Amino acid sequence: MIPYCIAQIGPPEIELQSINGVIKVKVSPPEAKMWINPLNFKYNLIIWENSSIDEFRSLSIFPTDIIDDLVPDTTYCLKVQATIPLDLKEGLFSPIRCVKTTHKVNDLVCATNVSIFALNMKFHLQWNNQYKQHVSYNVQYLMGYLKKLHDDYSVKWLSVPRCENITDTQCNFSSIITATSGFYYLRVQTMNEYNKSCLSDEVKVDPLITNEIGPPDVKLDISDVLLHIQISPPGGSESDFMRDHYELSYRILYWKNSSDKEEEIKMKEIKQTIGTVSDLTPSTLYCVKVQAFSELYNKSSHYSKEECIKTPGDKILPLIILATFVTALIAVCLVATALVFALYQAYNKIKYVFFPSCQPPLNIEHFGGQLFSSPYLPTTEELIENCSIIETIITEEVNQIDFKDYKHSKQSSRDSGNYSNDDDNNSGSKVSGEMVEKEIV
């Protein structure tokens, strides 16, 4: 025998309190030493109007809970059952208890339509104001696990930072979401100038379930034959949190943006943040939009903003143009090289003809009275008058020379045949002789 397996869960004890149009229920766990952890108990409540036993509703409640949405001045009966879901154990129902509801008396109209808007782990509480006079609001929250305890949690509500004594009808409570495994409860307290207050209905926040996924950011790039799609997870600064907790995947839609005809939209799903699309048509505009989704939480975002990019043109024409350009460049280089070589050779020939680097020997430079400035081109023969200057020193001895001796020496020089080779030398000698005679005379 295993006592835990064959033991029957007994009925819990309940306490009821009717206050301000609602019923407050407090449940005590079944008394037995074998039920080691009373927190393992879950409680099911069945409630109905005493006048109509056939119409009842079943609720899952905490050890201390409030039953609302009741008709005033009406008697309600209820019973509670304790269960242990992990062991598939169901206990006995408690004895039936009945209580009559009261009217809800409050001079101050409470905040209504309290709702939560959460996107990419940014949480906002919103509500409506039906009170025409000046009022202020305090937003309060309660950690969810406190409701599982059998203690009174009514004094454990805390105020949301920066949402105290506000006049606006919304509040950002992202700062209190410090864990994703638990849940929270929020409510709005309305206060007027006479310090009268009214509490709104509570709303439950389970962060990963309440939160919605926003669209991702998309960037496109084109390589040779591939379209690269770079995806930024939704959430901005919370993108790592979103990616890790939701295990995001991405649904890519892409198509050819053509005005001529309606193109087929193709779809591709990936788990990475980088995707590629192949088989692209050259010189074509492609458009892409991406949706993030989580299979684990059955959530999906809206599609991202449509992004478009044009693929490059066919590469055959650029290759032909490049080959033509290279061929023309080589031909120009060859022609330029040949032209430079020809000019260089012509320059050397001209320099050799008109400006020779070597001169003819001195013994042939004046041969035949002709100046050889160039070995190839003859120059016009010029008659050059060759003169000889005979210096005569007039001394006392010259005066004593006999004029006869002078004539004699002159005659002797004529007979010796020592004359100049040309007529200019003869004329020069005659002039010199006449000058000597004049000097002697």
PDB file of C-alpha atoms in Angstrom, residues 57-203:
ATOM      1  CA  ARG A  57     -20.446  28.672 -14.245  1.00  0.00           C
ATOM      2  CA  SER A  58     -17.101  27.133 -13.365  1.00  0.00           C
ATOM      3  CA  LEU A  59     -14.060  29.207 -12.469  1.00  0.00           C
ATOM      4  CA  SER A  60     -10.458  28.558 -11.517  1.00  0.00           C
ATOM      5  CA  ILE A  61      -9.668  30.679  -8.473  1.00  0.00           C
ATOM      6  CA  PHE A  62      -6.784  31.480  -6.158  1.00  0.00           C
ATOM      7  CA  PRO A  63      -6.852  30.792  -2.415  1.00  0.00           C
ATOM      8  CA  THR A  64      -8.000  34.390  -1.968  1.00  0.00           C
ATOM      9  CA  ASP A  65     -10.045  35.739  -4.842  1.00  0.00           C
ATOM     10  CA  ILE A  66     -12.917  38.012  -5.812  1.00  0.00           C
ATOM     11  CA  ILE A  67     -15.979  36.991  -7.815  1.00  0.00           C
ATOM     12  CA  ASP A  68     -17.451  39.902  -9.776  1.00  0.00           C
ATOM     13  CA  ASP A  69     -19.944  40.427 -12.607  1.00  0.00           C
ATOM     14  CA  LEU A  70     -22.752  39.576 -10.234  1.00  0.00           C
ATOM     15  CA  VAL A  71     -26.314  40.834 -10.100  1.00  0.00           C
ATOM     16  CA  PRO A  72     -26.987  43.054  -7.047  1.00  0.00           C
ATOM     17  CA  ASP A  73     -29.382  41.877  -4.335  1.00  0.00           C
ATOM     18  CA  THR A  74     -29.166  38.305  -5.584  1.00  0.00           C
ATOM     19  CA  THR A  75     -28.356  35.169  -3.625  1.00  0.00           C
ATOM     20  CA  TYR A  76     -25.519  33.093  -5.044  1.00  0.00           C
ATOM     21  CA  CYS A  77     -24.460  29.625  -3.974  1.00  0.00           C
ATOM     22  CA  LEU A  78     -21.067  28.075  -4.585  1.00  0.00           C
ATOM     23  CA  LYS A  79     -18.789  25.153  -3.805  1.00  0.00           C
ATOM     24  CA  VAL A  80     -15.035  24.658  -4.172  1.00  0.00           C
ATOM     25  CA  GLN A  81     -12.909  21.632  -5.138  1.00  0.00           C
ATOM     26  CA  ALA A  82      -9.144  21.156  -4.527  1.00  0.00           C
ATOM     27  CA  THR A  83      -7.071  19.362  -7.203  1.00  0.00           C
ATOM     28  CA  ILE A  84      -3.433  18.392  -7.871  1.00  0.00           C
ATOM     29  CA  PRO A  85      -3.078  18.571 -11.671  1.00  0.00           C
ATOM     30  CA  LEU A  86       0.448  17.105 -11.717  1.00  0.00           C
ATOM     31  CA  ASP A  87      -0.805  13.864 -10.140  1.00  0.00           C
ATOM     32  CA  LEU A  88      -4.211  13.933 -11.843  1.00  0.00           C
ATOM     33  CA  LYS A  89      -5.898  13.979  -8.450  1.00  0.00           C
ATOM     34  CA  GLU A  90      -9.307  15.587  -7.843  1.00  0.00           C
ATOM     35  CA  GLY A  91     -10.689  16.137  -4.360  1.00  0.00           C
ATOM     36  CA  LEU A  92     -14.134  16.361  -2.876  1.00  0.00           C
ATOM     37  CA  PHE A  93     -16.222  19.508  -3.120  1.00  0.00           C
ATOM     38  CA  SER A  94     -16.684  21.674  -0.109  1.00  0.00           C
ATOM     39  CA  PRO A  95     -20.121  22.060   1.448  1.00  0.00           C
ATOM     40  CA  ILE A  96     -22.372  24.468  -0.468  1.00  0.00           C
ATOM     41  CA  ARG A  97     -22.330  28.010   0.833  1.00  0.00           C
ATOM     42  CA  CYS A  98     -24.694  30.802  -0.169  1.00  0.00           C
ATOM     43  CA  VAL A  99     -24.448  34.596   0.151  1.00  0.00           C
ATOM     44  CA  LYS A 100     -26.446  37.605  -1.056  1.00  0.00           C
ATOM     45  CA  THR A 101     -24.795  40.332  -3.086  1.00  0.00           C
ATOM     46  CA  THR A 102     -25.067  44.029  -2.293  1.00  0.00           C
ATOM     47  CA  HIS A 103     -25.263  47.177  -4.382  1.00  0.00           C
ATOM     48  CA  LYS A 104     -22.056  48.741  -5.475  1.00  0.00           C
ATOM     49  CA  VAL A 105     -21.923  52.072  -3.719  1.00  0.00           C
ATOM     50  CA  ASN A 106     -19.320  54.532  -4.923  1.00  0.00           C
ATOM     51  CA  ASP A 107     -19.601  58.230  -5.587  1.00  0.00           C
ATOM     52  CA  LEU A 108     -16.554  58.133  -7.852  1.00  0.00           C
ATOM     53  CA  VAL A 109     -16.753  56.472 -11.261  1.00  0.00           C
ATOM     54  CA  CYS A 110     -13.829  54.053 -11.649  1.00  0.00           C
ATOM     55  CA  ALA A 111     -11.550  53.764 -14.633  1.00  0.00           C
ATOM     56  CA  THR A 112     -13.106  51.552 -17.274  1.00  0.00           C
ATOM     57  CA  ASN A 113     -11.956  49.564 -20.263  1.00  0.00           C
ATOM     58  CA  VAL A 114      -8.566  48.906 -18.696  1.00  0.00           C
ATOM     59  CA  SER A 115      -6.423  47.234 -21.359  1.00  0.00           C
ATOM     60  CA  ILE A 116      -2.804  46.456 -22.143  1.00  0.00           C
ATOM     61  CA  PHE A 117      -0.900  47.304 -25.295  1.00  0.00           C
ATOM     62  CA  ALA A 118       2.450  45.513 -25.535  1.00  0.00           C
ATOM     63  CA  LEU A 119       4.785  45.522 -28.536  1.00  0.00           C
ATOM     64  CA  ASN A 120       8.391  44.300 -28.591  1.00  0.00           C
ATOM     65  CA  MET A 121       8.478  44.070 -24.754  1.00  0.00           C
ATOM     66  CA  LYS A 122       7.280  47.657 -24.305  1.00  0.00           C
ATOM     67  CA  PHE A 123       4.182  47.530 -22.069  1.00  0.00           C
ATOM     68  CA  HIS A 124       1.520  50.243 -21.792  1.00  0.00           C
ATOM     69  CA  LEU A 125      -1.650  50.298 -19.697  1.00  0.00           C
ATOM     70  CA  GLN A 126      -4.615  52.293 -21.061  1.00  0.00           C
ATOM     71  CA  TRP A 127      -8.051  53.117 -19.662  1.00  0.00           C
ATOM     72  CA  ASN A 128     -11.015  55.440 -20.120  1.00  0.00           C
ATOM     73  CA  ASN A 129     -12.012  58.331 -17.890  1.00  0.00           C
ATOM     74  CA  GLN A 130     -15.754  58.762 -17.305  1.00  0.00           C
ATOM     75  CA  TYR A 131     -15.419  61.253 -14.487  1.00  0.00           C
ATOM     76  CA  LYS A 132     -15.930  64.813 -15.666  1.00  0.00           C
ATOM     77  CA  GLN A 133     -14.320  66.475 -12.659  1.00  0.00           C
ATOM     78  CA  HIS A 134     -10.612  66.690 -11.908  1.00  0.00           C
ATOM     79  CA  VAL A 135      -9.211  63.292 -10.911  1.00  0.00           C
ATOM     80  CA  SER A 136      -5.779  61.669 -10.630  1.00  0.00           C
ATOM     81  CA  TYR A 137      -4.701  58.090 -11.078  1.00  0.00           C
ATOM     82  CA  ASN A 138      -2.389  55.649  -9.362  1.00  0.00           C
ATOM     83  CA  VAL A 139      -1.424  52.531 -11.275  1.00  0.00           C
ATOM     84  CA  GLN A 140      -0.715  49.553  -9.013  1.00  0.00           C
ATOM     85  CA  TYR A 141       0.708  46.098  -9.669  1.00  0.00           C
ATOM     86  CA  LEU A 142       0.950  42.787  -7.853  1.00  0.00           C
ATOM     87  CA  MET A 143       3.343  39.911  -8.441  1.00  0.00           C
ATOM     88  CA  GLY A 144       1.314  36.958  -9.641  1.00  0.00           C
ATOM     89  CA  TYR A 145       2.774  34.343  -7.304  1.00  0.00           C
ATOM     90  CA  LEU A 146       1.399  36.226  -4.276  1.00  0.00           C
ATOM     91  CA  LYS A 147      -2.101  35.199  -5.267  1.00  0.00           C
ATOM     92  CA  LYS A 148      -1.123  31.553  -5.029  1.00  0.00           C
ATOM     93  CA  LEU A 149      -0.317  31.955  -1.362  1.00  0.00           C
ATOM     94  CA  HIS A 150      -2.965  31.506   1.299  1.00  0.00           C
ATOM     95  CA  ASP A 151      -2.154  34.861   2.815  1.00  0.00           C
ATOM     96  CA  ASP A 152      -4.059  38.078   2.265  1.00  0.00           C
ATOM     97  CA  TYR A 153      -2.368  39.872  -0.635  1.00  0.00           C
ATOM     98  CA  SER A 154      -4.558  42.980  -0.559  1.00  0.00           C
ATOM     99  CA  VAL A 155      -1.856  44.948   1.266  1.00  0.00           C
ATOM    100  CA  LYS A 156       0.919  43.868  -1.093  1.00  0.00           C
ATOM    101  CA  TRP A 157      -0.033  45.983  -4.085  1.00  0.00           C
ATOM    102  CA  LEU A 158       2.734  48.362  -5.186  1.00  0.00           C
ATOM    103  CA  SER A 159       2.689  51.569  -7.220  1.00  0.00           C
ATOM    104  CA  VAL A 160       4.194  51.608 -10.706  1.00  0.00           C
ATOM    105  CA  PRO A 161       7.128  54.092 -10.903  1.00  0.00           C
ATOM    106  CA  ARG A 162       6.291  57.311 -12.775  1.00  0.00           C
ATOM    107  CA  CYS A 163       2.596  56.352 -12.791  1.00  0.00           C
ATOM    108  CA  GLU A 164       1.585  57.930  -9.450  1.00  0.00           C
ATOM    109  CA  ASN A 165      -0.814  60.871  -9.236  1.00  0.00           C
ATOM    110  CA  ILE A 166      -0.984  61.233 -12.986  1.00  0.00           C
ATOM    111  CA  THR A 167      -3.789  62.827 -14.973  1.00  0.00           C
ATOM    112  CA  ASP A 168      -3.104  60.996 -18.224  1.00  0.00           C
ATOM    113  CA  THR A 169      -5.075  57.865 -19.051  1.00  0.00           C
ATOM    114  CA  GLN A 170      -2.104  55.711 -19.956  1.00  0.00           C
ATOM    115  CA  CYS A 171       1.025  54.429 -18.233  1.00  0.00           C
ATOM    116  CA  ASN A 172       4.260  52.762 -19.348  1.00  0.00           C
ATOM    117  CA  PHE A 173       4.939  49.951 -16.882  1.00  0.00           C
ATOM    118  CA  SER A 174       7.799  48.232 -18.764  1.00  0.00           C
ATOM    119  CA  SER A 175      10.145  48.910 -15.838  1.00  0.00           C
ATOM    120  CA  ILE A 176       8.358  46.421 -13.547  1.00  0.00           C
ATOM    121  CA  ILE A 177       8.673  43.523 -16.035  1.00  0.00           C
ATOM    122  CA  THR A 178      11.858  42.009 -14.618  1.00  0.00           C
ATOM    123  CA  ALA A 179      11.084  38.344 -15.326  1.00  0.00           C
ATOM    124  CA  THR A 180       9.367  36.572 -18.189  1.00  0.00           C
ATOM    125  CA  SER A 181       8.524  33.314 -16.421  1.00  0.00           C
ATOM    126  CA  GLY A 182       6.008  34.857 -13.999  1.00  0.00           C
ATOM    127  CA  PHE A 183       2.964  37.048 -14.427  1.00  0.00           C
ATOM    128  CA  TYR A 184       1.606  40.278 -12.988  1.00  0.00           C
ATOM    129  CA  TYR A 185      -1.696  41.930 -12.110  1.00  0.00           C
ATOM    130  CA  LEU A 186      -2.431  45.609 -12.647  1.00  0.00           C
ATOM    131  CA  ARG A 187      -5.235  47.925 -11.640  1.00  0.00           C
ATOM    132  CA  VAL A 188      -5.989  51.651 -11.685  1.00  0.00           C
ATOM    133  CA  GLN A 189      -6.949  53.601  -8.583  1.00  0.00           C
ATOM    134  CA  THR A 190      -8.956  56.766  -9.274  1.00  0.00           C
ATOM    135  CA  MET A 191      -8.855  59.614  -6.742  1.00  0.00           C
ATOM    136  CA  ASN A 192     -10.705  62.924  -6.656  1.00  0.00           C
ATOM    137  CA  GLU A 193      -9.983  66.135  -4.814  1.00  0.00           C
ATOM    138  CA  TYR A 194     -11.812  64.783  -1.730  1.00  0.00           C
ATOM    139  CA  ASN A 195      -9.403  61.810  -1.495  1.00  0.00           C
ATOM    140  CA  LYS A 196     -12.122  59.363  -2.377  1.00  0.00           C
ATOM    141  CA  SER A 197     -10.846  56.446  -4.443  1.00  0.00           C
ATOM    142  CA  CYS A 198     -12.144  53.697  -6.634  1.00  0.00           C
ATOM    143  CA  LEU A 199     -10.324  50.618  -7.890  1.00  0.00           C
ATOM    144  CA  SER A 200     -10.749  49.358 -11.442  1.00  0.00           C
ATOM    145  CA  ASP A 201     -10.917  45.764 -12.511  1.00  0.00           C
ATOM    146  CA  GLU A 202      -7.658  43.862 -12.486  1.00  0.00           C
ATOM    147  CA  VAL A 203      -5.903  42.818 -15.676  1.00  0.00           C
TER     148      VAL A 203
END
